[in-house]
mmCIF file of C-alpha atoms in Angstrom:
data_model
loop_
_atom_site.group_PDB
_atom_site.id
_atom_site.type_symbol
_atom_site.label_atom_id
_atom_site.label_comp_id
_atom_site.label_asym_id
_atom_site.label_seq_id
_atom_site.Cartn_x
_atom_site.Cartn_y
_atom_site.Cartn_z
ATOM 1 C CA LEU A 20 -25.322 5.561 -17.534
ATOM 2 C CA ILE A 21 -22.859 6.787 -14.937
ATOM 3 C CA SER A 22 -19.293 5.820 -15.733
ATOM 4 C CA GLN A 23 -17.719 3.996 -12.817
ATOM 5 C CA GLU A 24 -14.086 4.106 -11.798
ATOM 6 C CA PHE A 25 -11.698 2.107 -9.669
ATOM 7 C CA VAL A 26 -10.537 3.986 -6.601
ATOM 8 C CA VAL A 27 -8.259 1.076 -5.571
ATOM 9 C CA GLN A 28 -7.375 -1.672 -8.042
ATOM 10 C CA PRO A 29 -7.695 -5.322 -6.897
ATOM 11 C CA TYR A 30 -5.362 -6.599 -4.181
ATOM 12 C CA LEU A 31 -4.952 -9.881 -2.303
ATOM 13 C CA GLN A 32 -5.396 -10.598 1.401
ATOM 14 C CA SER A 33 -5.060 -13.435 3.911
ATOM 15 C CA PRO A 34 -4.939 -16.673 1.928
ATOM 16 C CA THR A 35 -5.456 -19.963 3.719
ATOM 17 C CA TRP A 36 -4.787 -23.382 2.170
ATOM 18 C CA SER A 37 -8.116 -23.206 0.341
ATOM 19 C CA THR A 38 -9.293 -19.566 0.325
ATOM 20 C CA MET A 39 -8.176 -16.161 -0.987
ATOM 21 C CA HIS A 40 -9.621 -12.730 -0.224
ATOM 22 C CA ILE A 41 -9.752 -10.266 -3.133
ATOM 23 C CA LEU A 42 -10.531 -6.605 -2.341
ATOM 24 C CA TRP A 43 -10.961 -3.476 -4.457
ATOM 25 C CA GLU A 44 -12.633 -0.089 -4.220
ATOM 26 C CA THR A 45 -14.931 1.716 -6.666
ATOM 27 C CA ASP A 46 -16.652 5.090 -6.719
ATOM 28 C CA SER A 47 -20.126 3.507 -6.655
ATOM 29 C CA ASN A 48 -21.747 0.179 -5.855
ATOM 30 C CA SER A 49 -23.730 -1.981 -8.207
ATOM 31 C CA ASP A 50 -22.356 -5.446 -7.611
ATOM 32 C CA THR A 51 -19.345 -7.226 -6.221
ATOM 33 C CA ARG A 52 -18.116 -10.079 -8.395
ATOM 34 C CA VAL A 53 -14.932 -11.975 -9.151
ATOM 35 C CA GLU A 54 -14.644 -14.052 -12.316
ATOM 36 C CA TRP A 55 -11.885 -16.619 -11.900
ATOM 37 C CA GLY A 56 -10.478 -19.986 -12.866
ATOM 38 C CA THR A 57 -7.323 -21.997 -13.500
ATOM 39 C CA TRP A 58 -7.153 -20.742 -17.110
ATOM 40 C CA LEU A 59 -7.271 -17.280 -18.663
ATOM 41 C CA THR A 60 -10.771 -18.195 -19.866
ATOM 42 C CA LEU A 61 -11.837 -17.981 -16.178
ATOM 43 C CA GLY A 62 -15.294 -19.606 -16.011
ATOM 44 C CA GLU A 63 -16.124 -19.405 -12.292
ATOM 45 C CA VAL A 64 -18.015 -16.523 -10.661
ATOM 46 C CA THR A 65 -18.099 -15.663 -6.941
ATOM 47 C CA THR A 66 -19.985 -12.733 -5.453
ATOM 48 C CA GLY A 67 -19.153 -10.863 -2.276
ATOM 49 C CA THR A 68 -19.993 -7.879 -0.119
ATOM 50 C CA ALA A 69 -19.306 -4.133 -0.173
ATOM 51 C CA ILE A 70 -18.955 -1.520 2.548
ATOM 52 C CA ASN A 71 -19.182 2.237 2.293
ATOM 53 C CA THR A 72 -15.958 4.219 2.728
ATOM 54 C CA SER A 73 -16.360 7.855 1.722
ATOM 55 C CA GLY A 74 -19.248 9.446 -0.162
ATOM 56 C CA SER A 75 -20.592 6.780 -2.512
ATOM 57 C CA ASN A 76 -17.277 4.900 -2.618
ATOM 58 C CA GLN A 77 -17.341 1.205 -1.775
ATOM 59 C CA ILE A 78 -14.713 -1.359 -0.788
ATOM 60 C CA HIS A 79 -15.597 -4.753 -2.234
ATOM 61 C CA THR A 80 -14.552 -8.097 -0.749
ATOM 62 C CA VAL A 81 -14.890 -11.502 -2.376
ATOM 63 C CA VAL A 82 -13.661 -14.710 -0.753
ATOM 64 C CA LEU A 83 -12.764 -17.466 -3.190
ATOM 65 C CA THR A 84 -13.160 -20.898 -1.564
ATOM 66 C CA GLY A 85 -12.380 -24.492 -2.483
ATOM 67 C CA LEU A 86 -9.009 -23.528 -3.978
ATOM 68 C CA HIS A 87 -6.105 -25.971 -4.212
ATOM 69 C CA THR A 88 -2.664 -25.591 -2.650
ATOM 70 C CA SER A 89 0.166 -24.493 -4.996
ATOM 71 C CA MET A 90 -2.303 -23.937 -7.856
ATOM 72 C CA ARG A 91 -2.229 -20.838 -10.058
ATOM 73 C CA TYR A 92 -5.522 -19.003 -10.491
ATOM 74 C CA TYR A 93 -6.532 -16.169 -12.818
ATOM 75 C CA TYR A 94 -9.103 -13.564 -11.832
ATOM 76 C CA ARG A 95 -10.703 -10.275 -12.655
ATOM 77 C CA VAL A 96 -13.116 -8.165 -10.643
ATOM 78 C CA VAL A 97 -16.441 -6.791 -11.856
ATOM 79 C CA THR A 98 -18.530 -3.954 -10.433
ATOM 80 C CA GLY A 99 -21.422 -3.010 -12.683
ATOM 81 C CA SER A 100 -20.019 -1.772 -15.993
ATOM 82 C CA LEU A 101 -16.480 -1.811 -14.611
ATOM 83 C CA THR A 102 -14.180 -4.780 -15.260
ATOM 84 C CA SER A 103 -10.540 -5.023 -14.244
ATOM 85 C CA GLU A 104 -7.692 -6.586 -16.160
ATOM 86 C CA ILE A 105 -7.019 -10.280 -15.539
ATOM 87 C CA TYR A 106 -4.466 -10.952 -12.813
ATOM 88 C CA ASP A 107 -3.088 -14.163 -11.333
ATOM 89 C CA PHE A 108 -1.985 -15.543 -7.982
ATOM 90 C CA ILE A 109 -0.582 -18.834 -6.724
ATOM 91 C CA MET A 110 -2.044 -20.477 -3.641
ATOM 92 C CA PRO A 111 0.170 -21.292 -0.624
ATOM 93 C CA SER A 112 1.725 -24.731 -0.691
ATOM 94 C CA ASP A 113 0.740 -27.531 1.662
ATOM 95 C CA PRO A 114 3.165 -27.319 4.644
ATOM 96 C CA MET A 115 3.920 -31.024 4.154
ATOM 97 C CA ASP A 116 5.405 -30.145 0.743
ATOM 98 C CA GLU A 117 8.259 -28.295 2.515
ATOM 99 C CA ALA A 118 8.218 -25.623 -0.196
ATOM 100 C CA SER A 119 10.760 -22.806 -0.174
ATOM 101 C CA PHE A 120 9.455 -19.280 -0.703
ATOM 102 C CA LYS A 121 10.303 -15.564 -0.666
ATOM 103 C CA ILE A 122 9.141 -12.514 1.262
ATOM 104 C CA VAL A 123 9.629 -8.783 0.783
ATOM 105 C CA ALA A 124 9.588 -6.658 3.953
ATOM 106 C CA MET A 125 9.461 -2.852 3.718
ATOM 107 C CA SER A 126 7.850 -0.036 5.667
ATOM 108 C CA ASP A 127 7.351 3.701 6.125
ATOM 109 C CA MET A 128 6.276 4.440 2.578
ATOM 110 C CA GLN A 129 4.360 7.537 3.742
ATOM 111 C CA ARG A 130 4.868 10.127 1.023
ATOM 112 C CA ASP A 131 7.695 12.636 1.419
ATOM 113 C CA ASN A 132 6.795 15.766 -0.595
ATOM 114 C CA SER A 133 10.437 16.220 -1.622
ATOM 115 C CA ASN A 134 10.470 12.694 -3.143
ATOM 116 C CA PRO A 135 6.790 11.993 -3.862
ATOM 117 C CA ASN A 136 7.299 9.062 -6.244
ATOM 118 C CA LYS A 137 9.847 7.128 -4.194
ATOM 119 C CA PHE A 138 7.515 4.276 -3.194
ATOM 120 C CA GLU A 139 6.474 3.757 -6.813
ATOM 121 C CA GLU A 140 10.167 3.643 -7.769
ATOM 122 C CA ILE A 141 10.856 1.090 -5.023
ATOM 123 C CA VAL A 142 8.053 -1.159 -6.288
ATOM 124 C CA GLN A 143 8.759 -0.796 -10.026
ATOM 125 C CA ASP A 144 12.531 -0.287 -10.333
ATOM 126 C CA GLY A 145 13.340 -1.988 -7.030
ATOM 127 C CA ILE A 146 11.190 -5.035 -6.288
ATOM 128 C CA LEU A 147 9.757 -5.923 -9.698
ATOM 129 C CA THR A 148 13.045 -5.338 -11.525
ATOM 130 C CA TYR A 149 14.931 -7.316 -8.869
ATOM 131 C CA LEU A 150 12.550 -10.271 -9.279
ATOM 132 C CA ALA A 151 12.872 -10.123 -13.073
ATOM 133 C CA ASP A 152 16.679 -9.900 -12.955
ATOM 134 C CA ASN A 153 17.295 -12.545 -10.279
ATOM 135 C CA TYR A 154 14.407 -15.005 -10.559
ATOM 136 C CA PHE A 155 11.761 -15.665 -13.216
ATOM 137 C CA GLY A 156 9.972 -12.321 -13.460
ATOM 138 C CA ASP A 157 6.738 -14.225 -12.753
ATOM 139 C CA ILE A 158 5.522 -12.187 -9.775
ATOM 140 C CA PRO A 159 3.315 -14.716 -7.901
ATOM 141 C CA PHE A 160 5.830 -17.501 -8.548
ATOM 142 C CA ASP A 161 8.796 -15.401 -7.405
ATOM 143 C CA LEU A 162 7.247 -13.805 -4.321
ATOM 144 C CA GLN A 163 4.777 -15.193 -1.805
ATOM 145 C CA MET A 164 4.236 -12.478 0.783
ATOM 146 C CA VAL A 165 4.760 -8.746 1.395
ATOM 147 C CA LEU A 166 5.198 -7.605 5.015
ATOM 148 C CA VAL A 167 4.730 -3.936 5.933
ATOM 149 C CA PRO A 168 5.566 -2.984 9.552
ATOM 150 C CA GLY A 169 3.582 0.246 9.586
ATOM 151 C CA ASP A 170 3.352 3.835 8.329
ATOM 152 C CA LEU A 171 1.702 2.954 5.040
ATOM 153 C CA VAL A 172 0.417 6.531 4.675
ATOM 154 C CA ASP A 173 1.470 9.907 6.025
ATOM 155 C CA ASN A 174 -1.916 10.674 7.584
ATOM 156 C CA GLY A 175 -4.340 7.822 8.247
ATOM 157 C CA TRP A 176 -7.220 10.305 8.493
ATOM 158 C CA SER A 177 -6.616 11.511 4.929
ATOM 159 C CA TYR A 178 -8.872 9.187 2.944
ATOM 160 C CA SER A 179 -7.308 9.990 -0.442
ATOM 161 C CA GLN A 180 -3.786 9.066 0.701
ATOM 162 C CA TRP A 181 -4.711 5.376 1.051
ATOM 163 C CA ALA A 182 -5.629 5.035 -2.611
ATOM 164 C CA ASN A 183 -3.135 7.498 -4.068
ATOM 165 C CA THR A 184 0.075 7.043 -2.089
ATOM 166 C CA PHE A 185 -0.153 3.421 -0.868
ATOM 167 C CA PHE A 186 -2.347 1.239 -3.068
ATOM 168 C CA ALA A 187 -1.751 2.879 -6.462
ATOM 169 C CA PRO A 188 2.079 2.626 -6.431
ATOM 170 C CA ALA A 189 1.932 -0.947 -5.065
ATOM 171 C CA HIS A 190 -0.808 -2.235 -7.351
ATOM 172 C CA PRO A 191 1.499 -4.223 -9.697
ATOM 173 C CA LEU A 192 2.641 -6.190 -6.640
ATOM 174 C CA PHE A 193 -0.505 -6.459 -4.512
ATOM 175 C CA ALA A 194 -2.666 -7.756 -7.395
ATOM 176 C CA HIS A 195 -0.496 -10.911 -7.392
ATOM 177 C CA VAL A 196 0.992 -11.204 -3.884
ATOM 178 C CA PRO A 197 -0.871 -10.887 -0.547
ATOM 179 C CA VAL A 198 0.161 -7.916 1.599
ATOM 180 C CA TYR A 199 0.276 -8.171 5.400
ATOM 181 C CA PRO A 200 0.593 -4.816 7.211
ATOM 182 C CA VAL A 201 0.631 -3.848 10.877
ATOM 183 C CA LEU A 202 -0.338 -0.475 12.304
ATOM 184 C CA GLY A 203 2.222 2.319 12.543
ATOM 185 C CA ASN A 204 1.686 5.616 14.311
ATOM 186 C CA HIS A 205 0.773 7.421 11.068
ATOM 187 C CA GLU A 206 -2.262 5.162 10.499
ATOM 188 C CA SER A 207 -3.711 6.800 13.657
ATOM 189 C CA ASP A 208 -5.803 3.668 14.301
ATOM 190 C CA THR A 209 -8.354 4.935 11.766
ATOM 191 C CA GLU A 210 -11.322 2.997 10.428
ATOM 192 C CA TYR A 211 -9.826 3.275 6.928
ATOM 193 C CA TYR A 212 -7.039 0.860 7.879
ATOM 194 C CA PHE A 213 -9.487 -1.734 9.170
ATOM 195 C CA ASN A 214 -11.740 -1.302 6.127
ATOM 196 C CA TYR A 215 -8.939 -1.787 3.611
ATOM 197 C CA PHE A 216 -7.345 -4.858 5.178
ATOM 198 C CA HIS A 217 -8.720 -8.267 5.947
ATOM 199 C CA LEU A 218 -6.007 -9.740 8.146
ATOM 200 C CA PRO A 219 -5.916 -13.209 9.745
ATOM 201 C CA GLU A 220 -8.519 -13.457 12.517
ATOM 202 C CA THR A 221 -6.120 -15.132 14.909
ATOM 203 C CA GLY A 222 -5.652 -12.319 17.456
ATOM 204 C CA THR A 223 -7.240 -11.762 20.847
ATOM 205 C CA ILE A 224 -11.034 -11.362 20.758
ATOM 206 C CA GLY A 225 -11.786 -7.639 20.788
ATOM 207 C CA TYR A 226 -8.379 -6.788 19.273
ATOM 208 C CA GLU A 227 -8.889 -8.407 15.871
ATOM 209 C CA GLU A 228 -6.428 -7.171 13.255
ATOM 210 C CA HIS A 229 -4.365 -5.275 15.841
ATOM 211 C CA TRP A 230 -2.360 -8.465 16.285
ATOM 212 C CA TRP A 231 -2.522 -11.726 14.355
ATOM 213 C CA TYR A 232 -0.425 -14.592 13.055
ATOM 214 C CA THR A 233 -0.351 -16.713 9.919
ATOM 215 C CA ASP A 234 1.743 -19.699 8.824
ATOM 216 C CA TYR A 235 3.355 -20.197 5.433
ATOM 217 C CA SER A 236 5.260 -23.439 4.756
ATOM 218 C CA ASN A 237 7.775 -23.661 7.653
ATOM 219 C CA LEU A 238 7.393 -20.060 8.848
ATOM 220 C CA ARG A 239 5.109 -18.407 11.370
ATOM 221 C CA VAL A 240 4.588 -14.670 10.764
ATOM 222 C CA VAL A 241 3.330 -12.645 13.736
ATOM 223 C CA GLY A 242 1.895 -9.136 13.382
ATOM 224 C CA LEU A 243 1.884 -6.907 16.489
ATOM 225 C CA ASP A 244 0.608 -3.444 17.414
ATOM 226 C CA SER A 245 3.318 -1.443 19.217
ATOM 227 C CA ASN A 246 1.364 1.831 19.305
ATOM 228 C CA PRO A 247 0.870 3.517 22.702
ATOM 229 C CA GLY A 248 -2.805 2.544 23.052
ATOM 230 C CA TYR A 249 -2.005 -1.135 22.496
ATOM 231 C CA GLN A 250 1.189 -1.699 24.499
ATOM 232 C CA LEU A 251 -0.807 -4.123 26.618
ATOM 233 C CA ASP A 252 -0.057 -7.190 28.722
ATOM 234 C CA ILE A 253 -2.899 -8.990 26.943
ATOM 235 C CA GLN A 254 -0.953 -8.737 23.668
ATOM 236 C CA LEU A 255 2.217 -10.114 25.289
ATOM 237 C CA SER A 256 0.234 -13.005 26.828
ATOM 238 C CA TRP A 257 -1.221 -13.776 23.419
ATOM 239 C CA LEU A 258 2.307 -13.680 21.936
ATOM 240 C CA ASP A 259 3.489 -16.152 24.610
ATOM 241 C CA GLY A 260 0.772 -18.572 23.483
ATOM 242 C CA VAL A 261 1.575 -18.155 19.781
ATOM 243 C CA LEU A 262 5.291 -18.748 20.437
ATOM 244 C CA ASP A 263 4.586 -21.780 22.663
ATOM 245 C CA ASP A 264 2.471 -23.257 19.898
ATOM 246 C CA ALA A 265 5.209 -22.568 17.303
ATOM 247 C CA CYS A 266 7.738 -24.258 19.589
ATOM 248 C CA TYR A 267 5.846 -27.541 19.570
ATOM 249 C CA SER A 268 4.697 -27.370 15.959
ATOM 250 C CA THR A 269 6.949 -29.718 13.997
ATOM 251 C CA ASN A 270 6.149 -27.810 10.759
ATOM 252 C CA ILE A 271 7.440 -24.471 12.034
ATOM 253 C CA ASP A 272 11.200 -23.794 11.794
ATOM 254 C CA PHE A 273 11.224 -19.972 12.141
ATOM 255 C CA VAL A 274 9.147 -17.133 13.549
ATOM 256 C CA PHE A 275 9.263 -13.653 11.996
ATOM 257 C CA ALA A 276 7.451 -10.912 13.899
ATOM 258 C CA GLN A 277 6.692 -7.445 12.593
ATOM 259 C CA LEU A 278 5.815 -4.361 14.622
ATOM 260 C CA HIS A 279 6.322 -0.676 13.985
ATOM 261 C CA HIS A 280 8.429 0.767 16.809
ATOM 262 C CA PRO A 281 12.086 -0.094 17.492
ATOM 263 C CA TYR A 282 13.422 -1.013 20.907
ATOM 264 C CA LYS A 283 16.750 0.573 19.952
ATOM 265 C CA SER A 284 17.410 2.809 16.955
ATOM 266 C CA GLU A 285 20.823 4.094 15.908
ATOM 267 C CA LEU A 286 19.564 6.858 13.593
ATOM 268 C CA TRP A 287 16.718 8.241 15.735
ATOM 269 C CA LEU A 288 16.713 7.711 19.497
ATOM 270 C CA ALA A 289 13.389 9.552 19.882
ATOM 271 C CA GLY A 290 11.601 6.657 18.184
ATOM 272 C CA GLU A 291 12.633 4.006 20.701
ATOM 273 C CA THR A 292 9.913 2.089 22.558
ATOM 274 C CA ASP A 293 10.383 -0.097 25.645
ATOM 275 C CA TYR A 294 7.397 -2.275 24.752
ATOM 276 C CA THR A 295 9.313 -3.693 21.774
ATOM 277 C CA GLY A 296 11.958 -4.803 24.273
ATOM 278 C CA GLU A 297 9.268 -6.951 25.941
ATOM 279 C CA VAL A 298 8.580 -8.565 22.581
ATOM 280 C CA ILE A 299 12.291 -9.151 21.926
ATOM 281 C CA SER A 300 12.859 -10.844 25.294
ATOM 282 C CA ARG A 301 10.017 -13.263 24.532
ATOM 283 C CA MET A 302 11.376 -14.041 21.087
ATOM 284 C CA GLU A 303 14.876 -14.563 22.480
ATOM 285 C CA ALA A 304 13.506 -17.014 25.045
ATOM 286 C CA PHE A 305 11.509 -18.827 22.354
ATOM 287 C CA THR A 306 14.547 -19.109 20.076
ATOM 288 C CA SER A 307 16.803 -20.398 22.856
ATOM 289 C CA GLN A 308 14.318 -22.877 24.295
ATOM 290 C CA CYS A 309 12.960 -24.157 20.983
ATOM 291 C CA GLY A 310 16.072 -23.952 18.787
ATOM 292 C CA LYS A 311 14.128 -22.006 16.156
ATOM 293 C CA PRO A 312 15.725 -18.765 14.902
ATOM 294 C CA SER A 313 13.570 -15.630 14.839
ATOM 295 C CA ILE A 314 13.472 -12.054 13.522
ATOM 296 C CA HIS A 315 11.619 -8.920 14.464
ATOM 297 C CA PHE A 316 11.109 -6.546 11.565
ATOM 298 C CA PHE A 317 10.342 -2.917 12.393
ATOM 299 C CA GLY A 318 10.289 0.582 10.928
ATOM 300 C CA HIS A 319 9.525 4.029 12.419
ATOM 301 C CA THR A 320 13.146 5.140 11.962
ATOM 302 C CA HIS A 321 13.577 6.040 8.292
ATOM 303 C CA GLY A 322 16.671 4.051 7.442
ATOM 304 C CA TYR A 323 17.966 0.488 7.404
ATOM 305 C CA SER A 324 19.499 -1.359 10.343
ATOM 306 C CA ARG A 325 20.486 -4.994 10.693
ATOM 307 C CA GLY A 326 21.519 -6.497 13.987
ATOM 308 C CA GLN A 327 21.018 -9.334 16.420
ATOM 309 C CA SER A 328 20.702 -10.280 20.057
ATOM 310 C CA ARG A 329 24.095 -11.160 21.514
ATOM 311 C CA ASP A 330 23.243 -14.526 23.062
ATOM 312 C CA HIS A 331 20.328 -15.670 20.917
ATOM 313 C CA GLU A 332 19.683 -16.496 17.249
ATOM 314 C CA HIS A 333 17.307 -13.548 17.034
ATOM 315 C CA LEU A 334 17.711 -10.844 14.376
ATOM 316 C CA TRP A 335 16.748 -7.161 14.637
ATOM 317 C CA VAL A 336 15.942 -5.674 11.220
ATOM 318 C CA ASN A 337 14.647 -2.202 10.406
ATOM 319 C CA VAL A 338 13.138 -2.578 6.907
ATOM 320 C CA ALA A 339 12.430 1.154 6.308
ATOM 321 C CA THR A 340 12.287 3.387 4.437
ATOM 322 C CA ALA A 341 10.198 2.728 1.338
ATOM 323 C CA GLY A 342 9.333 6.378 0.738
ATOM 324 C CA GLY A 343 9.362 8.340 3.983
ATOM 325 C CA ASN A 344 11.867 11.179 4.433
ATOM 326 C CA ILE A 345 15.236 9.638 5.421
ATOM 327 C CA ASP A 346 16.657 10.113 8.949
ATOM 328 C CA TYR A 347 20.208 11.022 7.959
ATOM 329 C CA TRP A 348 23.390 10.556 9.970
ATOM 330 C CA GLY A 349 23.968 13.690 12.007
ATOM 331 C CA GLU A 350 20.370 14.860 11.773
ATOM 332 C CA TYR A 351 19.028 13.669 15.153
ATOM 333 C CA ALA A 352 20.240 12.305 18.502
ATOM 334 C CA GLN A 353 21.912 9.023 17.560
ATOM 335 C CA ALA A 354 23.817 6.102 19.095
ATOM 336 C CA ASP A 355 26.173 3.257 18.207
ATOM 337 C CA TYR A 356 24.536 0.179 19.729
ATOM 338 C CA PRO A 357 26.398 -3.121 20.019
ATOM 339 C CA GLU A 358 23.293 -4.976 18.757
ATOM 340 C CA PHE A 359 23.513 -3.435 15.288
ATOM 341 C CA THR A 360 26.047 -4.478 12.654
ATOM 342 C CA VAL A 361 24.937 -2.128 9.878
ATOM 343 C CA THR A 362 22.898 1.058 9.760
ATOM 344 C CA GLN A 363 22.366 2.985 6.517
ATOM 345 C CA ASP A 364 20.482 6.229 5.936
ATOM 346 C CA GLU A 365 18.937 4.971 2.713
ATOM 347 C CA TRP A 366 15.715 3.932 1.023
ATOM 348 C CA GLY A 367 15.163 0.293 0.168
ATOM 349 C CA PHE A 368 13.533 -3.021 0.995
ATOM 350 C CA VAL A 369 14.496 -6.403 2.446
ATOM 351 C CA MET A 370 14.249 -9.707 0.589
ATOM 352 C CA VAL A 371 14.101 -12.971 2.547
ATOM 353 C CA GLU A 372 14.433 -16.387 0.917
ATOM 354 C CA VAL A 373 13.197 -19.134 3.249
ATOM 355 C CA GLU A 374 14.272 -22.737 2.702
ATOM 356 C CA ALA A 375 12.169 -25.571 4.093
ATOM 357 C CA GLY A 376 12.927 -29.291 4.197
ATOM 358 C CA ASP A 377 15.531 -31.286 6.129
ATOM 359 C CA ASP A 378 18.041 -28.426 6.292
ATOM 360 C CA PRO A 379 15.908 -25.319 6.786
ATOM 361 C CA GLY A 380 17.420 -21.849 6.659
ATOM 362 C CA PHE A 381 16.773 -18.325 5.498
ATOM 363 C CA HIS A 382 18.842 -15.852 3.527
ATOM 364 C CA MET A 383 18.196 -12.154 3.968
ATOM 365 C CA LYS A 384 19.328 -9.300 1.712
ATOM 366 C CA ARG A 385 18.899 -5.557 1.813
ATOM 367 C CA ILE A 386 18.295 -4.009 -1.581
ATOM 368 C CA SER A 387 19.160 -0.309 -1.387
ATOM 369 C CA ARG A 388 17.864 2.568 -3.489
ATOM 370 C CA GLY A 389 20.421 4.965 -1.979
ATOM 371 C CA ASN A 390 19.537 8.412 -0.654
ATOM 372 C CA GLU A 391 19.252 11.997 -1.871
ATOM 373 C CA ASN A 392 23.054 12.355 -1.988
ATOM 374 C CA GLU A 393 23.934 9.025 -3.604
ATOM 375 C CA PHE A 394 21.619 6.943 -5.793
ATOM 376 C CA ARG A 395 21.960 3.162 -5.523
ATOM 377 C CA ASP A 396 20.371 0.237 -7.301
#
């Protein structure tokens, strides 16, 4: 009997009101099964499909269906002789319930050889400790969504980096909370990215998973591809339609977009991209015309910046860096832009608490892990 191993432990993708995608990767393929239920005794079994990744390695996907909103489910994955631990997740609430919820946004966790374990530290000592200290320490109850605006790995063509530097450090989070990435430049548009993620199929036909949107309670989240090959009018036209729809949707109070490249960047001018300016102008117009505040989250520059459009309730937030080598003050060509209130050359993540109901709002915090000169917690 050949002993099997997990290459990537189970992680969650793209829930709807009644479905959840569970993915994992093993070093061989015998079967693809999830045992699940509303109790730790499980009791239900759903089978799925597997695709080849590298050598005999297989990514497994199971879609659980007929699930109930706001319900907690327990699950474990089975491939042949290999069985995972039991994990849990909580389904999205019915939008009519006006449930409040929380999001973590972070990016650019590509491994820096000088600080190779930084992303693991940000997940364990940063996010999980923060949830335990400030909320209930019940991961799927405390946190509903993780957004990652690009640069998940240092080299998208390096197959081993996906498992070792992205999924392994984040496993304690992604086994309980769905992760929603968009492509950065370091992913290099590789097949690995599209194999590992099952993102909402709401984008333009032919560009599936390059751009998409999903709704959670009173929020619409839009994922965009700001890489040079995809800075296309067809994406902007699609965005116009998604924003128009959000304008007239009585359930939606806010739109948060995520894309990798900044329009303006105080720490690293070389990373600036005009295409993001096209996105911002559309979000500003949406916010002004519809009275619904918006944010664009980005990365690329390895630091934190928070700012806003002058005449619109639209926020500009760089949520980097969750592991990539910091762009320090004085290191590159830099600028002091009026749009930004704060820029810090530090590691960290952003926490957003979204309130629904009659008086909707959101509260955003930066949690810093400091830099190589000054540690913060």
